[in-house]
Tab-separated table of N, CA and C and ligand atoms in Angstrom:
chain	number	residue	atom	x	y	z
A	1	MET	N	92.375	131.946	111.340
A	1	MET	CA	93.573	131.603	112.252
A	1	MET	C	94.846	131.582	111.486
A	2	LYS	N	95.916	132.097	112.033
A	2	LYS	CA	97.255	132.117	111.433
A	2	LYS	C	98.241	131.410	112.332
A	3	ALA	N	99.275	130.814	111.710
A	3	ALA	CA	100.357	130.178	112.472
A	3	ALA	C	101.683	130.799	111.917
A	4	ARG	N	102.589	130.853	112.883
A	4	ARG	CA	103.956	131.396	112.571
A	4	ARG	C	104.988	130.500	113.247
A	5	VAL	N	106.115	130.271	112.593
A	5	VAL	CA	107.164	129.593	113.259
A	5	VAL	C	108.361	130.542	113.596
A	6	ASP	N	108.748	130.619	114.846
A	6	ASP	CA	109.843	131.481	115.152
A	6	ASP	C	111.149	130.770	114.742
A	7	GLU	N	111.791	131.191	113.666
A	7	GLU	CA	112.996	130.425	113.163
A	7	GLU	C	114.124	130.465	114.090
A	8	ASP	N	114.193	131.448	114.986
A	8	ASP	CA	115.314	131.464	115.923
A	8	ASP	C	115.181	130.391	117.068
A	9	LEU	N	113.958	129.886	117.188
A	9	LEU	CA	113.643	128.903	118.256
A	9	LEU	C	113.630	127.474	117.578
A	10	CYS	N	113.142	127.338	116.445
A	10	CYS	CA	112.907	126.008	115.732
A	10	CYS	C	114.201	125.173	115.769
A	11	SER	N	114.094	123.989	116.165
A	11	SER	CA	115.254	123.097	116.250
A	11	SER	C	115.229	122.108	114.969
A	12	GLY	N	114.183	122.160	114.107
A	12	GLY	CA	114.191	121.291	112.999
A	12	GLY	C	113.740	119.887	113.327
A	13	CYS	N	113.097	119.692	114.424
A	13	CYS	CA	112.713	118.286	114.845
A	13	CYS	C	111.680	117.567	113.996
A	14	ALA	N	110.848	118.523	113.248
A	14	ALA	CA	109.823	117.981	112.352
A	14	ALA	C	108.597	117.333	112.995
A	15	VAL	N	108.379	117.535	114.297
A	15	VAL	CA	107.258	117.062	114.930
A	15	VAL	C	105.975	117.731	114.334
A	16	CYS	N	106.080	119.022	114.110
A	16	CYS	CA	104.861	119.737	113.566
A	16	CYS	C	104.481	119.274	112.157
A	17	VAL	N	105.450	118.901	111.393
A	17	VAL	CA	105.208	118.391	110.033
A	17	VAL	C	104.524	116.982	110.084
A	18	ASP	N	105.024	116.196	111.021
A	18	ASP	CA	104.332	114.910	111.203
A	18	ASP	C	102.938	115.088	111.682
A	19	THR	N	102.586	116.031	112.698
A	19	THR	CA	101.343	116.206	113.212
A	19	THR	C	100.432	116.861	112.273
A	20	CYS	N	100.854	117.863	111.586
A	20	CYS	CA	99.962	118.757	110.745
A	20	CYS	C	100.697	119.146	109.439
A	21	PRO	N	100.825	118.086	108.552
A	21	PRO	CA	101.472	118.379	107.234
A	21	PRO	C	100.626	119.398	106.343
A	22	ALA	N	99.485	119.640	106.637
A	22	ALA	CA	98.753	120.673	105.874
A	22	ALA	C	99.191	122.011	106.071
A	23	VAL	N	99.834	122.221	107.253
A	23	VAL	CA	100.208	123.660	107.524
A	23	VAL	C	101.765	123.779	107.607
A	24	PHE	N	102.484	122.750	108.009
A	24	PHE	CA	103.862	122.872	108.200
A	24	PHE	C	104.640	122.050	107.240
A	25	LYS	N	105.734	122.567	106.757
A	25	LYS	CA	106.731	121.797	105.979
A	25	LYS	C	108.160	122.253	106.375
A	26	MET	N	109.238	121.447	105.992
A	26	MET	CA	110.595	121.799	106.277
A	26	MET	C	111.091	122.493	105.086
A	27	ASN	N	111.869	123.540	105.383
A	27	ASN	CA	112.512	124.364	104.292
A	27	ASN	C	113.929	123.787	103.947
A	28	ASP	N	114.608	124.388	103.075
A	28	ASP	CA	115.858	123.811	102.670
A	28	ASP	C	116.943	123.949	103.784
A	29	ASP	N	116.656	124.779	104.858
A	29	ASP	CA	117.531	124.869	105.953
A	29	ASP	C	117.141	123.927	107.109
A	30	GLU	N	116.178	123.009	106.866
A	30	GLU	CA	115.803	122.106	107.830
A	30	GLU	C	115.023	122.667	108.987
A	31	LEU	N	114.330	123.806	108.676
A	31	LEU	CA	113.569	124.399	109.689
A	31	LEU	C	112.061	124.508	109.159
A	32	ALA	N	111.197	124.455	110.131
A	32	ALA	CA	109.786	124.366	109.745
A	32	ALA	C	109.241	125.786	109.297
A	33	VAL	N	108.437	125.712	108.344
A	33	VAL	CA	107.720	126.935	107.806
A	33	VAL	C	106.281	126.621	107.592
A	34	VAL	N	105.539	127.705	107.603
A	34	VAL	CA	104.057	127.636	107.526
A	34	VAL	C	103.701	127.763	105.996
A	35	ILE	N	102.837	126.783	105.574
A	35	ILE	CA	102.318	126.809	104.275
A	35	ILE	C	101.153	127.675	104.100
A	36	GLY	N	101.168	128.727	103.205
A	36	GLY	CA	99.985	129.543	102.896
A	36	GLY	C	99.755	130.678	103.955
A	37	ASP	N	98.839	131.519	103.711
A	37	ASP	CA	98.743	132.697	104.567
A	37	ASP	C	97.805	132.437	105.907
A	38	SER	N	96.842	131.453	105.747
A	38	SER	CA	96.080	131.263	106.917
A	38	SER	C	95.820	129.707	107.046
A	39	VAL	N	95.498	129.266	108.223
A	39	VAL	CA	95.300	127.819	108.483
A	39	VAL	C	93.999	127.438	107.964
A	40	PRO	N	93.925	126.502	107.124
A	40	PRO	CA	92.619	125.937	106.637
A	40	PRO	C	91.730	125.436	107.900
A	41	GLU	N	90.436	125.679	107.681
A	41	GLU	CA	89.473	125.229	108.740
A	41	GLU	C	89.640	123.905	109.215
A	42	ASP	N	89.863	122.925	108.342
A	42	ASP	CA	90.021	121.625	108.610
A	42	ASP	C	91.422	121.164	109.216
A	43	ALA	N	92.284	122.092	109.310
A	43	ALA	CA	93.607	121.760	109.786
A	43	ALA	C	93.784	122.527	111.096
A	44	GLN	N	92.863	123.198	111.548
A	44	GLN	CA	93.083	124.073	112.797
A	44	GLN	C	93.361	123.212	114.046
A	45	ALA	N	92.680	122.172	114.268
A	45	ALA	CA	92.832	121.374	115.408
A	45	ALA	C	94.290	120.699	115.443
A	46	THR	N	94.611	120.173	114.382
A	46	THR	CA	96.086	119.554	114.265
A	46	THR	C	97.057	120.656	114.361
A	47	CYS	N	96.832	121.831	113.869
A	47	CYS	CA	97.728	122.892	113.885
A	47	CYS	C	98.032	123.286	115.415
A	48	LYS	N	96.858	123.403	116.146
A	48	LYS	CA	96.976	123.750	117.580
A	48	LYS	C	97.728	122.549	118.269
A	49	GLN	N	97.422	121.329	117.889
A	49	GLN	CA	98.138	120.221	118.501
A	49	GLN	C	99.647	120.343	118.280
A	50	ALA	N	100.001	120.670	117.075
A	50	ALA	CA	101.417	120.791	116.708
A	50	ALA	C	102.066	121.925	117.604
A	51	ALA	N	101.335	122.977	117.780
A	51	ALA	CA	101.942	124.110	118.548
A	51	ALA	C	102.145	123.563	120.088
A	52	ASP	N	101.205	122.725	120.547
A	52	ASP	CA	101.274	122.212	121.981
A	52	ASP	C	102.480	121.215	121.933
A	53	GLU	N	102.762	120.454	120.909
A	53	GLU	CA	103.726	119.440	120.916
A	53	GLU	C	105.165	120.049	120.651
A	54	CYS	N	105.253	121.141	120.038
A	54	CYS	CA	106.556	121.663	119.708
A	54	CYS	C	107.497	121.665	121.013
A	55	PRO	N	108.603	121.070	121.009
A	55	PRO	CA	109.346	120.997	122.276
A	55	PRO	C	109.980	122.252	122.610
A	56	VAL	N	110.066	123.290	121.705
A	56	VAL	CA	110.725	124.550	122.092
A	56	VAL	C	109.715	125.703	121.907
A	57	GLU	N	108.491	125.393	121.814
A	57	GLU	CA	107.374	126.456	121.755
A	57	GLU	C	107.704	127.463	120.669
A	58	ALA	N	108.036	126.986	119.491
A	58	ALA	CA	108.382	127.990	118.386
A	58	ALA	C	107.137	128.258	117.538
A	59	ILE	N	106.055	127.624	117.754
A	59	ILE	CA	104.847	127.781	116.929
A	59	ILE	C	103.945	128.837	117.637
A	60	LEU	N	103.650	129.858	116.960
A	60	LEU	CA	102.787	130.866	117.455
A	60	LEU	C	101.512	130.866	116.760
A	61	ILE	N	100.386	130.905	117.435
A	61	ILE	CA	99.020	130.859	116.811
A	61	ILE	C	98.354	132.138	117.024
A	62	GLU	N	97.797	132.729	115.956
A	62	GLU	CA	96.912	133.952	116.115
A	62	GLU	C	95.516	133.603	115.645
A	63	GLU	N	94.577	133.714	116.532
A	63	GLU	CA	93.162	133.520	116.332
A	63	GLU	C	92.634	134.467	115.328
B	1	SF4	S1	107.822	121.127	116.173
B	1	SF4	FE1	108.794	123.083	116.700
B	1	SF4	S2	111.032	122.730	116.814
B	1	SF4	FE2	110.080	121.007	115.720
B	1	SF4	S3	110.225	121.568	113.523
B	1	SF4	FE3	108.273	122.170	114.210
B	1	SF4	S4	108.546	124.410	114.848
B	1	SF4	FE4	110.540	123.427	114.694
């Protein structure tokens, strides 16, 4: 599974970082970015939760 953040949509609210810090971090521009190439097995549930919670639907999940 892979995750991607659309930087044109991200508002920098950091909800995804709070929900799934194994996958998301804030960059120097205060936008969320994905850590690593693929989502670790044990972080997939919280990663999907973060995508659901993102207020601007900026997180894209690829199975
Ligand atoms: S939850 Fe969405 S809008 Fe908020 S920082 Fe994460 S990707 Fe950006």
